[in-house]
Amino acid sequence: MSQKRYGLLGRGISYSYSPEIHAKIFSENGIDATYSILDLTESAIPDIIRELREGRIHGINVTIPYKQIIMEYLDEIDSLTIKIGAINTVSVKNGRLIGHNTDYNGFLETVKTMGLDCNGKTAVILGTGGSAAACVRVLQELGAKVILISRTPKDIKRIFLKEDVRSYEDLKDIKGYLIVNATPIGGKNSIDQSPVSKEIVENFENAIDLIYNPEVTKFLSYSKNGKNGKEMLTKQALATEEIWQERKLGV
């Protein structure tokens, strides 16, 4: 059997740890495969879709800014992913492209590892992209009172129809149990920035930053009990590989 080829589709993603994580999964589970960064413009997506359909690429992860855009190219989307409204994984089965969301798995495991009990408590999510959508679903299922923060709340309410969407200006009046940074602010391209001030973060008992590089962002440095997105990345990678390989794996 020839070596399989997988990759991460996104833009401005050279910082990603995904190739190393997937390489470790391949090595520890006897999988003959490669995983590469597909840092491409939106105009290149049809070419990637063609390679998937032709069997030259066997599966992809999808990240910023294509987690919602990619959905229009797929033949099928699993039930959980339909509820979330964004995908981060594409598998190929009998020539059909299927969308999945393993960010859900990764974020849920992160919350569990921190020992958080979100039931009945206020959780704020900064950002309204694909990763934020997965976080919303997890926290709602854990019983949290979820508030989404957007720079354009009126526009976003057309997408998140049932969610409580507010502006960054409203944040100064909110205190809660958990605040999640699901924006790219504070990552490798804006390392000296935080999406919100120290005073805002201190209004919450716990913080999660989905960014994992750098490991301690400015946002996380403001929190007394914070965690970065590295575990989320690792857990979603394992869940992704189990979809692609169609079996349970270890790491």
PDB file of C-alpha atoms in Angstrom, residues 154-238:
ATOM      1  CA  LYS A 154     -25.575  42.597  15.042  1.00  0.00           C
ATOM      2  CA  ASP A 155     -24.062  40.779  12.056  1.00  0.00           C
ATOM      3  CA  ILE A 156     -23.077  37.700  14.067  1.00  0.00           C
ATOM      4  CA  LYS A 157     -26.582  37.302  15.517  1.00  0.00           C
ATOM      5  CA  ARG A 158     -27.693  36.314  12.020  1.00  0.00           C
ATOM      6  CA  ILE A 159     -25.403  33.266  12.321  1.00  0.00           C
ATOM      7  CA  PHE A 160     -25.703  32.473  16.042  1.00  0.00           C
ATOM      8  CA  LEU A 161     -29.476  32.823  16.139  1.00  0.00           C
ATOM      9  CA  LYS A 162     -30.087  31.382  19.616  1.00  0.00           C
ATOM     10  CA  GLU A 163     -26.924  32.521  21.398  1.00  0.00           C
ATOM     11  CA  ASP A 164     -26.400  35.533  23.646  1.00  0.00           C
ATOM     12  CA  VAL A 165     -24.113  37.716  21.500  1.00  0.00           C
ATOM     13  CA  ARG A 166     -22.697  40.935  22.917  1.00  0.00           C
ATOM     14  CA  SER A 167     -20.035  43.511  22.120  1.00  0.00           C
ATOM     15  CA  TYR A 168     -16.578  43.964  23.623  1.00  0.00           C
ATOM     16  CA  GLU A 169     -17.884  47.137  25.242  1.00  0.00           C
ATOM     17  CA  ASP A 170     -20.389  45.007  27.197  1.00  0.00           C
ATOM     18  CA  LEU A 171     -17.573  42.912  28.693  1.00  0.00           C
ATOM     19  CA  LYS A 172     -16.738  45.473  31.352  1.00  0.00           C
ATOM     20  CA  ASP A 173     -20.032  44.638  33.084  1.00  0.00           C
ATOM     21  CA  ILE A 174     -19.656  40.834  32.943  1.00  0.00           C
ATOM     22  CA  LYS A 175     -18.084  38.618  35.594  1.00  0.00           C
ATOM     23  CA  GLY A 176     -18.041  34.855  35.358  1.00  0.00           C
ATOM     24  CA  TYR A 177     -16.497  31.430  35.735  1.00  0.00           C
ATOM     25  CA  LEU A 178     -14.656  31.006  32.434  1.00  0.00           C
ATOM     26  CA  ILE A 179     -13.359  33.199  29.623  1.00  0.00           C
ATOM     27  CA  VAL A 180     -12.141  31.626  26.367  1.00  0.00           C
ATOM     28  CA  ASN A 181     -10.022  33.301  23.714  1.00  0.00           C
ATOM     29  CA  ALA A 182     -11.113  31.844  20.375  1.00  0.00           C
ATOM     30  CA  THR A 183      -9.574  34.682  18.357  1.00  0.00           C
ATOM     31  CA  PRO A 184      -6.093  34.615  16.765  1.00  0.00           C
ATOM     32  CA  ILE A 185      -5.036  37.682  18.764  1.00  0.00           C
ATOM     33  CA  GLY A 186      -1.965  36.906  20.853  1.00  0.00           C
ATOM     34  CA  GLY A 187      -0.615  34.256  18.488  1.00  0.00           C
ATOM     35  CA  LYS A 188       2.663  34.291  16.586  1.00  0.00           C
ATOM     36  CA  ASN A 189       1.500  37.157  14.367  1.00  0.00           C
ATOM     37  CA  SER A 190       0.414  39.375  17.299  1.00  0.00           C
ATOM     38  CA  ILE A 191       2.432  38.028  20.216  1.00  0.00           C
ATOM     39  CA  ASP A 192       2.463  41.305  22.171  1.00  0.00           C
ATOM     40  CA  GLN A 193      -1.327  41.699  22.116  1.00  0.00           C
ATOM     41  CA  SER A 194      -4.337  40.427  24.055  1.00  0.00           C
ATOM     42  CA  PRO A 195      -7.943  40.509  22.827  1.00  0.00           C
ATOM     43  CA  VAL A 196      -8.995  42.036  26.166  1.00  0.00           C
ATOM     44  CA  SER A 197      -7.387  43.850  29.082  1.00  0.00           C
ATOM     45  CA  LYS A 198      -5.983  42.373  32.287  1.00  0.00           C
ATOM     46  CA  GLU A 199      -8.924  43.838  34.194  1.00  0.00           C
ATOM     47  CA  ILE A 200     -11.402  41.923  32.024  1.00  0.00           C
ATOM     48  CA  VAL A 201      -9.605  38.571  32.402  1.00  0.00           C
ATOM     49  CA  GLU A 202      -9.398  39.037  36.176  1.00  0.00           C
ATOM     50  CA  ASN A 203     -13.212  39.144  36.280  1.00  0.00           C
ATOM     51  CA  PHE A 204     -13.210  35.393  35.522  1.00  0.00           C
ATOM     52  CA  GLU A 205     -12.089  32.491  37.704  1.00  0.00           C
ATOM     53  CA  ASN A 206     -10.601  30.517  34.803  1.00  0.00           C
ATOM     54  CA  ALA A 207      -9.268  31.164  31.313  1.00  0.00           C
ATOM     55  CA  ILE A 208      -8.576  29.057  28.234  1.00  0.00           C
ATOM     56  CA  ASP A 209      -6.662  30.371  25.235  1.00  0.00           C
ATOM     57  CA  LEU A 210      -7.054  28.223  22.122  1.00  0.00           C
ATOM     58  CA  ILE A 211      -3.675  29.574  20.984  1.00  0.00           C
ATOM     59  CA  TYR A 212      -0.799  27.195  21.771  1.00  0.00           C
ATOM     60  CA  ASN A 213       2.152  29.002  20.196  1.00  0.00           C
ATOM     61  CA  PRO A 214       3.330  30.855  22.238  1.00  0.00           C
ATOM     62  CA  GLU A 215       2.436  28.592  25.142  1.00  0.00           C
ATOM     63  CA  VAL A 216       1.801  31.551  27.467  1.00  0.00           C
ATOM     64  CA  THR A 217       0.030  34.370  25.678  1.00  0.00           C
ATOM     65  CA  LYS A 218      -0.466  37.832  27.096  1.00  0.00           C
ATOM     66  CA  PHE A 219      -4.134  36.893  27.623  1.00  0.00           C
ATOM     67  CA  LEU A 220      -3.192  33.798  29.662  1.00  0.00           C
ATOM     68  CA  SER A 221      -0.633  35.721  31.705  1.00  0.00           C
ATOM     69  CA  TYR A 222      -3.514  37.758  33.124  1.00  0.00           C
ATOM     70  CA  SER A 223      -5.274  34.691  34.574  1.00  0.00           C
ATOM     71  CA  LYS A 224      -4.588  32.901  37.857  1.00  0.00           C
ATOM     72  CA  ASN A 225      -5.882  29.604  36.432  1.00  0.00           C
ATOM     73  CA  GLY A 226      -5.370  29.368  32.697  1.00  0.00           C
ATOM     74  CA  LYS A 227      -4.606  26.761  30.059  1.00  0.00           C
ATOM     75  CA  ASN A 228      -3.451  27.060  26.458  1.00  0.00           C
ATOM     76  CA  GLY A 229      -4.720  25.194  23.405  1.00  0.00           C
ATOM     77  CA  LYS A 230      -1.982  22.573  23.106  1.00  0.00           C
ATOM     78  CA  GLU A 231      -4.011  19.781  24.705  1.00  0.00           C
ATOM     79  CA  MET A 232      -6.989  20.707  22.539  1.00  0.00           C
ATOM     80  CA  LEU A 233      -4.765  20.447  19.464  1.00  0.00           C
ATOM     81  CA  THR A 234      -3.384  17.061  20.535  1.00  0.00           C
ATOM     82  CA  LYS A 235      -6.775  15.566  21.410  1.00  0.00           C
ATOM     83  CA  GLN A 236      -8.446  16.791  18.232  1.00  0.00           C
ATOM     84  CA  ALA A 237      -5.519  15.416  16.195  1.00  0.00           C
ATOM     85  CA  LEU A 238      -6.000  11.973  17.736  1.00  0.00           C
TER      86      LEU A 238
END
